[in-house]
Amino acid sequence: MQSVVKWSQGLKLHGISIGTSHRRNFVYPTTRPCCVASSKPHQITNLDQTCSDSLPTFNQSANVPLVKALKTAATEQVACFHFPGHNRGKAAPTSLSSLIGSGPFNHDLPELPELDDLFSPQGPILEAQSLASELFGAHNTWFLVNGSTCGVHAAIMATCNPGDILILPRNSHLSAISGMVLTGAIPKYIMPDYNPHWDVAGGVSVLEVQRAIQEVERDGSKVGAVLVTTPTYHGICTNLEDIVKICHSLGIPVIADEAHGAHFRFNKAFPRSALEQGADLSVQSTHKVLSSLTQSSMLHLSGNLVDPERVSRCLQLLQSSSPSYLLLSSLDAARAQLSDNMGMFDQSLGLALEARKRIQEIPGIDLLDLSVFRLNFCDIDPLRITVGTSRLGLSGHVADDILYECYKIVPELVGTCSLTFAFNLGTRILDVERLILGLNHLSDNFFHKNSKILCSESDGFIQPFERSQMVSTPRDAFFAKKRRVRIKDSIGEICGELICTYPPGIPLLIPGEVITEDALTYLLNAQKQGALVSGASDTALSSVIVCDQ
């Protein structure tokens, strides 16, 4: 706590300007000291929550074919005349080897025969993927080294031909947009349910999907696939099963962007996985809540509506021809870790449930739940906790900086009015105690009766893409002739670049859409509050690229 006190001594008490943050320079909307340790940590107990009964059992934990193959290859005493150039660590840059050690370099091997071929697996990769498909309940599973972005691209390419319609939520991840640029698929957007007080979008309704399909049929077009993001970044799950029933009755495959739900199959307290609800393709970020290395993901297939050979051909186009065997083996290891203990999420669940209970007792801190949405969503991930900062008079970005500078708390997602905390297998009691301490600090120092409520409907806060209008396909707009205009002159122009706040990576401006005042206002306000903007050629947002009309 001494470091906190030392840091607080540098505050200017009138419009407290902080220049020491490594993240952003910002101004706190208060004159009160921000780092007074006025709250005691809560003791987190009662972690006997067990929800793993009756889960399927697997005897896979001792079988890690890809990990074993990599270990064997790395320990052989060979004269190495192959890539990569660091030569199994002998020429590793000392600045990096002193940080991470020699192990990663020793195991950073190329496509040796004994390590199998990702594009035509016949050995340990094939065996590892087969074990994964059994564990996750799929007919086929592919390991991805280019992240879930690559999986979304492949799923769209495997289901949509050029000119086919892809029905998807307007708040889909940017990978869906780039997937349509690659394929030539045409988007048919569905507007998600949206809460302006939280500035959070939920899922989509079954009726909206059905209506979109009917509209496409009336136009004489063909639906290539329906893509649904479930769960969302905030953990909100769409009723996928009913959507699947409608789509399958018409022979339409369903893609689930399940990047944030790779853990769902492994505890009864979690929502049902996309495959359990009948999805044809599910893209999962194994590195998010599960324990593989960053950038490693899986693509699962079930049913017979999608050709697995076409999926393989798409992945051969999209994935690196020099895949990292460290990433691939981490997927094998994460799979084995899950099968070793099907109750391994019990402690994480207990911590999340206890944290939620404690947070509910903190004045001025709101908790996101399904009741804030108009639609009746089926479930929410209990490991994803989103707290609202509006009643504190703080934006999510300012609250984030305070929590980091004062308590070194790092959330997964920072919104305009909220913070989202992701619990996982590595979450510990001390982490939760620190989180409760930090949130109590925000309450003690910033919550009072006269706090201005941010992000309220009365302030005219609106959904940024509610009035979006597409006049060109993403692919046509991507390749169209473009010019740069001043940002204030761009309203009514056709957007020529993909711009989003990142995370969560949901595009606010999409190539081919008309730039609206609503979207522009939202984007500039988010940037002003401290949001990181990705994709814009002009990072200052003083100008934007538009298509010639």
PDB file of N, CA and C in Angstrom, residues 168-172 189-205 208 373-375 377 416-417 455-469 506-510 513-523 525-526:
ATOM      1  N   LEU A 168     -26.191 -12.339 -40.058  1.00  0.00           N
ATOM      2  CA  LEU A 168     -25.347 -12.221 -38.865  1.00  0.00           C
ATOM      3  C   LEU A 168     -25.729 -10.983 -38.062  1.00  0.00           C
ATOM      4  N   PRO A 169     -25.431 -10.971 -36.771  1.00  0.00           N
ATOM      5  CA  PRO A 169     -25.688  -9.774 -35.953  1.00  0.00           C
ATOM      6  C   PRO A 169     -24.802  -8.616 -36.392  1.00  0.00           C
ATOM      7  N   ARG A 170     -25.334  -7.408 -36.297  1.00  0.00           N
ATOM      8  CA  ARG A 170     -24.547  -6.233 -36.671  1.00  0.00           C
ATOM      9  C   ARG A 170     -23.374  -6.016 -35.717  1.00  0.00           C
ATOM     10  N   ASN A 171     -23.428  -6.599 -34.545  1.00  0.00           N
ATOM     11  CA  ASN A 171     -22.318  -6.456 -33.599  1.00  0.00           C
ATOM     12  C   ASN A 171     -21.368  -7.652 -33.642  1.00  0.00           C
ATOM     13  N   SER A 172     -21.303  -8.321 -34.801  1.00  0.00           N
ATOM     14  CA  SER A 172     -20.358  -9.427 -34.949  1.00  0.00           C
ATOM     15  C   SER A 172     -18.920  -8.902 -34.928  1.00  0.00           C
ATOM     16  N   TYR A 189     -27.808  -8.005 -42.007  1.00  0.00           N
ATOM     17  CA  TYR A 189     -27.567  -7.769 -40.588  1.00  0.00           C
ATOM     18  C   TYR A 189     -28.851  -7.868 -39.766  1.00  0.00           C
ATOM     19  N   ILE A 190     -28.690  -8.431 -38.575  1.00  0.00           N
ATOM     20  CA  ILE A 190     -29.744  -8.454 -37.566  1.00  0.00           C
ATOM     21  C   ILE A 190     -29.301  -7.550 -36.429  1.00  0.00           C
ATOM     22  N   MET A 191     -30.197  -6.701 -35.971  1.00  0.00           N
ATOM     23  CA  MET A 191     -29.843  -5.820 -34.864  1.00  0.00           C
ATOM     24  C   MET A 191     -29.973  -6.564 -33.528  1.00  0.00           C
ATOM     25  N   PRO A 192     -28.923  -6.559 -32.729  1.00  0.00           N
ATOM     26  CA  PRO A 192     -28.998  -7.212 -31.417  1.00  0.00           C
ATOM     27  C   PRO A 192     -29.813  -6.372 -30.441  1.00  0.00           C
ATOM     28  N   ASP A 193     -30.290  -7.014 -29.410  1.00  0.00           N
ATOM     29  CA  ASP A 193     -30.897  -6.260 -28.317  1.00  0.00           C
ATOM     30  C   ASP A 193     -29.806  -5.397 -27.684  1.00  0.00           C
ATOM     31  N   TYR A 194     -30.193  -4.205 -27.241  1.00  0.00           N
ATOM     32  CA  TYR A 194     -29.189  -3.237 -26.795  1.00  0.00           C
ATOM     33  C   TYR A 194     -29.723  -2.461 -25.605  1.00  0.00           C
ATOM     34  N   ASN A 195     -28.884  -2.296 -24.589  1.00  0.00           N
ATOM     35  CA  ASN A 195     -29.246  -1.513 -23.416  1.00  0.00           C
ATOM     36  C   ASN A 195     -28.408  -0.245 -23.388  1.00  0.00           C
ATOM     37  N   PRO A 196     -29.028   0.927 -23.596  1.00  0.00           N
ATOM     38  CA  PRO A 196     -28.251   2.169 -23.679  1.00  0.00           C
ATOM     39  C   PRO A 196     -27.669   2.598 -22.333  1.00  0.00           C
ATOM     40  N   HIS A 197     -28.303   2.214 -21.227  1.00  0.00           N
ATOM     41  CA  HIS A 197     -27.760   2.588 -19.914  1.00  0.00           C
ATOM     42  C   HIS A 197     -26.408   1.921 -19.688  1.00  0.00           C
ATOM     43  N   TRP A 198     -26.283   0.692 -20.161  1.00  0.00           N
ATOM     44  CA  TRP A 198     -25.029  -0.037 -20.009  1.00  0.00           C
ATOM     45  C   TRP A 198     -24.115   0.140 -21.224  1.00  0.00           C
ATOM     46  N   ASP A 199     -24.683   0.586 -22.352  1.00  0.00           N
ATOM     47  CA  ASP A 199     -23.966   0.604 -23.621  1.00  0.00           C
ATOM     48  C   ASP A 199     -23.424  -0.791 -23.922  1.00  0.00           C
ATOM     49  N   VAL A 200     -24.301  -1.773 -23.809  1.00  0.00           N
ATOM     50  CA  VAL A 200     -23.942  -3.170 -24.032  1.00  0.00           C
ATOM     51  C   VAL A 200     -24.981  -3.802 -24.949  1.00  0.00           C
ATOM     52  N   ALA A 201     -24.508  -4.485 -25.972  1.00  0.00           N
ATOM     53  CA  ALA A 201     -25.387  -5.237 -26.860  1.00  0.00           C
ATOM     54  C   ALA A 201     -25.454  -6.680 -26.407  1.00  0.00           C
ATOM     55  N   GLY A 202     -26.661  -7.236 -26.477  1.00  0.00           N
ATOM     56  CA  GLY A 202     -26.850  -8.633 -26.119  1.00  0.00           C
ATOM     57  C   GLY A 202     -26.859  -9.520 -27.355  1.00  0.00           C
ATOM     58  N   GLY A 203     -27.687 -10.534 -27.333  1.00  0.00           N
ATOM     59  CA  GLY A 203     -27.782 -11.454 -28.448  1.00  0.00           C
ATOM     60  C   GLY A 203     -28.877 -11.057 -29.420  1.00  0.00           C
ATOM     61  N   VAL A 204     -29.266 -12.000 -30.269  1.00  0.00           N
ATOM     62  CA  VAL A 204     -30.317 -11.767 -31.254  1.00  0.00           C
ATOM     63  C   VAL A 204     -31.474 -12.707 -30.981  1.00  0.00           C
ATOM     64  N   SER A 205     -32.646 -12.335 -31.467  1.00  0.00           N
ATOM     65  CA  SER A 205     -33.834 -13.141 -31.219  1.00  0.00           C
ATOM     66  C   SER A 205     -34.058 -14.139 -32.348  1.00  0.00           C
ATOM     67  N   GLU A 208     -36.061 -12.525 -35.173  1.00  0.00           N
ATOM     68  CA  GLU A 208     -35.275 -11.696 -36.090  1.00  0.00           C
ATOM     69  C   GLU A 208     -34.549 -12.554 -37.122  1.00  0.00           C
ATOM     70  N   PHE A 373     -32.070  -6.593 -20.400  1.00  0.00           N
ATOM     71  CA  PHE A 373     -32.412  -6.687 -21.817  1.00  0.00           C
ATOM     72  C   PHE A 373     -33.893  -6.965 -22.006  1.00  0.00           C
ATOM     73  N   ARG A 374     -34.401  -6.526 -23.138  1.00  0.00           N
ATOM     74  CA  ARG A 374     -35.809  -6.760 -23.452  1.00  0.00           C
ATOM     75  C   ARG A 374     -36.058  -8.206 -23.852  1.00  0.00           C
ATOM     76  N   LEU A 375     -35.118  -8.785 -24.588  1.00  0.00           N
ATOM     77  CA  LEU A 375     -35.276 -10.162 -25.023  1.00  0.00           C
ATOM     78  C   LEU A 375     -34.993 -11.128 -23.877  1.00  0.00           C
ATOM     79  N   PHE A 377     -33.019 -13.790 -23.072  1.00  0.00           N
ATOM     80  CA  PHE A 377     -31.875 -14.606 -23.422  1.00  0.00           C
ATOM     81  C   PHE A 377     -31.791 -15.810 -22.501  1.00  0.00           C
ATOM     82  N   THR A 416     -17.607   1.886 -22.205  1.00  0.00           N
ATOM     83  CA  THR A 416     -17.847   3.288 -21.888  1.00  0.00           C
ATOM     84  C   THR A 416     -18.435   3.453 -20.504  1.00  0.00           C
ATOM     85  N   CYS A 417     -19.221   2.477 -20.052  1.00  0.00           N
ATOM     86  CA  CYS A 417     -19.916   2.583 -18.769  1.00  0.00           C
ATOM     87  C   CYS A 417     -19.686   1.371 -17.877  1.00  0.00           C
ATOM     88  N   CYS A 455     -24.222   7.481 -19.333  1.00  0.00           N
ATOM     89  CA  CYS A 455     -24.792   6.487 -20.231  1.00  0.00           C
ATOM     90  C   CYS A 455     -26.274   6.251 -19.995  1.00  0.00           C
ATOM     91  N   SER A 456     -26.999   7.260 -19.601  1.00  0.00           N
ATOM     92  CA  SER A 456     -28.437   7.092 -19.375  1.00  0.00           C
ATOM     93  C   SER A 456     -29.201   7.404 -20.643  1.00  0.00           C
ATOM     94  N   GLU A 457     -30.394   6.818 -20.764  1.00  0.00           N
ATOM     95  CA  GLU A 457     -31.213   7.060 -21.937  1.00  0.00           C
ATOM     96  C   GLU A 457     -31.611   8.531 -22.033  1.00  0.00           C
ATOM     97  N   SER A 458     -31.734   9.192 -20.898  1.00  0.00           N
ATOM     98  CA  SER A 458     -32.117  10.599 -20.919  1.00  0.00           C
ATOM     99  C   SER A 458     -31.043  11.476 -21.542  1.00  0.00           C
ATOM    100  N   ASP A 459     -29.802  10.980 -21.578  1.00  0.00           N
ATOM    101  CA  ASP A 459     -28.719  11.733 -22.207  1.00  0.00           C
ATOM    102  C   ASP A 459     -28.684  11.526 -23.723  1.00  0.00           C
ATOM    103  N   GLY A 460     -29.637  10.750 -24.215  1.00  0.00           N
ATOM    104  CA  GLY A 460     -29.682  10.527 -25.655  1.00  0.00           C
ATOM    105  C   GLY A 460     -28.653   9.535 -26.148  1.00  0.00           C
ATOM    106  N   PHE A 461     -28.160   8.668 -25.262  1.00  0.00           N
ATOM    107  CA  PHE A 461     -27.169   7.679 -25.661  1.00  0.00           C
ATOM    108  C   PHE A 461     -27.858   6.639 -26.528  1.00  0.00           C
ATOM    109  N   ILE A 462     -27.371   6.405 -27.738  1.00  0.00           N
ATOM    110  CA  ILE A 462     -28.071   5.563 -28.687  1.00  0.00           C
ATOM    111  C   ILE A 462     -27.175   4.450 -29.197  1.00  0.00           C
ATOM    112  N   GLN A 463     -27.807   3.430 -29.737  1.00  0.00           N
ATOM    113  CA  GLN A 463     -27.073   2.341 -30.337  1.00  0.00           C
ATOM    114  C   GLN A 463     -26.307   2.862 -31.546  1.00  0.00           C
ATOM    115  N   PRO A 464     -25.001   2.624 -31.608  1.00  0.00           N
ATOM    116  CA  PRO A 464     -24.184   3.260 -32.640  1.00  0.00           C
ATOM    117  C   PRO A 464     -24.490   2.794 -34.057  1.00  0.00           C
ATOM    118  N   PHE A 465     -25.038   1.570 -34.225  1.00  0.00           N
ATOM    119  CA  PHE A 465     -25.270   1.071 -35.581  1.00  0.00           C
ATOM    120  C   PHE A 465     -26.738   0.771 -35.846  1.00  0.00           C
ATOM    121  N   GLU A 466     -27.627   1.410 -35.073  1.00  0.00           N
ATOM    122  CA  GLU A 466     -29.051   1.108 -35.205  1.00  0.00           C
ATOM    123  C   GLU A 466     -29.593   1.501 -36.577  1.00  0.00           C
ATOM    124  N   ARG A 467     -29.075   2.584 -37.147  1.00  0.00           N
ATOM    125  CA  ARG A 467     -29.586   3.080 -38.423  1.00  0.00           C
ATOM    126  C   ARG A 467     -28.602   2.823 -39.562  1.00  0.00           C
ATOM    127  N   SER A 468     -27.850   1.752 -39.468  1.00  0.00           N
ATOM    128  CA  SER A 468     -26.847   1.471 -40.493  1.00  0.00           C
ATOM    129  C   SER A 468     -27.518   1.119 -41.815  1.00  0.00           C
ATOM    130  N   GLN A 469     -26.870   1.532 -42.906  1.00  0.00           N
ATOM    131  CA  GLN A 469     -27.394   1.282 -44.251  1.00  0.00           C
ATOM    132  C   GLN A 469     -26.250   0.833 -45.142  1.00  0.00           C
ATOM    133  N   ILE A 506     -15.652  -4.972 -32.276  1.00  0.00           N
ATOM    134  CA  ILE A 506     -16.923  -4.914 -32.992  1.00  0.00           C
ATOM    135  C   ILE A 506     -16.926  -3.645 -33.836  1.00  0.00           C
ATOM    136  N   PRO A 507     -17.047  -3.782 -35.161  1.00  0.00           N
ATOM    137  CA  PRO A 507     -16.915  -2.611 -36.033  1.00  0.00           C
ATOM    138  C   PRO A 507     -18.031  -1.596 -35.834  1.00  0.00           C
ATOM    139  N   LEU A 508     -17.649  -0.331 -35.763  1.00  0.00           N
ATOM    140  CA  LEU A 508     -18.611   0.763 -35.740  1.00  0.00           C
ATOM    141  C   LEU A 508     -18.808   1.318 -37.139  1.00  0.00           C
ATOM    142  N   LEU A 509     -17.755   1.293 -37.946  1.00  0.00           N
ATOM    143  CA  LEU A 509     -17.827   1.702 -39.344  1.00  0.00           C
ATOM    144  C   LEU A 509     -17.322   0.540 -40.189  1.00  0.00           C
ATOM    145  N   ILE A 510     -18.124   0.140 -41.170  1.00  0.00           N
ATOM    146  CA  ILE A 510     -17.827  -1.030 -41.991  1.00  0.00           C
ATOM    147  C   ILE A 510     -17.726  -0.611 -43.455  1.00  0.00           C
ATOM    148  N   GLU A 513     -20.844   0.611 -45.846  1.00  0.00           N
ATOM    149  CA  GLU A 513     -21.964   1.213 -45.127  1.00  0.00           C
ATOM    150  C   GLU A 513     -21.885   2.740 -45.208  1.00  0.00           C
ATOM    151  N   VAL A 514     -23.058   3.350 -45.169  1.00  0.00           N
ATOM    152  CA  VAL A 514     -23.123   4.805 -45.124  1.00  0.00           C
ATOM    153  C   VAL A 514     -22.718   5.269 -43.729  1.00  0.00           C
ATOM    154  N   ILE A 515     -21.834   6.236 -43.660  1.00  0.00           N
ATOM    155  CA  ILE A 515     -21.393   6.794 -42.379  1.00  0.00           C
ATOM    156  C   ILE A 515     -22.504   7.668 -41.822  1.00  0.00           C
ATOM    157  N   THR A 516     -22.996   7.326 -40.640  1.00  0.00           N
ATOM    158  CA  THR A 516     -24.080   8.081 -40.017  1.00  0.00           C
ATOM    159  C   THR A 516     -23.545   8.963 -38.907  1.00  0.00           C
ATOM    160  N   GLU A 517     -24.317   9.962 -38.581  1.00  0.00           N
ATOM    161  CA  GLU A 517     -23.934  10.855 -37.490  1.00  0.00           C
ATOM    162  C   GLU A 517     -23.893  10.102 -36.169  1.00  0.00           C
ATOM    163  N   ASP A 518     -24.826   9.164 -35.988  1.00  0.00           N
ATOM    164  CA  ASP A 518     -24.867   8.391 -34.746  1.00  0.00           C
ATOM    165  C   ASP A 518     -23.576   7.598 -34.549  1.00  0.00           C
ATOM    166  N   ALA A 519     -23.176   6.872 -35.599  1.00  0.00           N
ATOM    167  CA  ALA A 519     -21.972   6.043 -35.489  1.00  0.00           C
ATOM    168  C   ALA A 519     -20.725   6.896 -35.269  1.00  0.00           C
ATOM    169  N   LEU A 520     -20.677   8.016 -35.962  1.00  0.00           N
ATOM    170  CA  LEU A 520     -19.523   8.894 -35.850  1.00  0.00           C
ATOM    171  C   LEU A 520     -19.444   9.524 -34.459  1.00  0.00           C
ATOM    172  N   THR A 521     -20.584   9.977 -33.964  1.00  0.00           N
ATOM    173  CA  THR A 521     -20.626  10.575 -32.626  1.00  0.00           C
ATOM    174  C   THR A 521     -20.197   9.571 -31.573  1.00  0.00           C
ATOM    175  N   TYR A 522     -20.706   8.350 -31.681  1.00  0.00           N
ATOM    176  CA  TYR A 522     -20.337   7.305 -30.724  1.00  0.00           C
ATOM    177  C   TYR A 522     -18.838   7.041 -30.766  1.00  0.00           C
ATOM    178  N   LEU A 523     -18.301   6.919 -31.974  1.00  0.00           N
ATOM    179  CA  LEU A 523     -16.886   6.608 -32.129  1.00  0.00           C
ATOM    180  C   LEU A 523     -16.010   7.703 -31.527  1.00  0.00           C
ATOM    181  N   ASN A 525     -16.847   9.941 -29.263  1.00  0.00           N
ATOM    182  CA  ASN A 525     -17.028   9.987 -27.812  1.00  0.00           C
ATOM    183  C   ASN A 525     -16.244   8.873 -27.128  1.00  0.00           C
ATOM    184  N   ALA A 526     -16.265   7.680 -27.729  1.00  0.00           N
ATOM    185  CA  ALA A 526     -15.514   6.566 -27.152  1.00  0.00           C
ATOM    186  C   ALA A 526     -14.024   6.867 -27.151  1.00  0.00           C
TER     187      ALA A 526
END
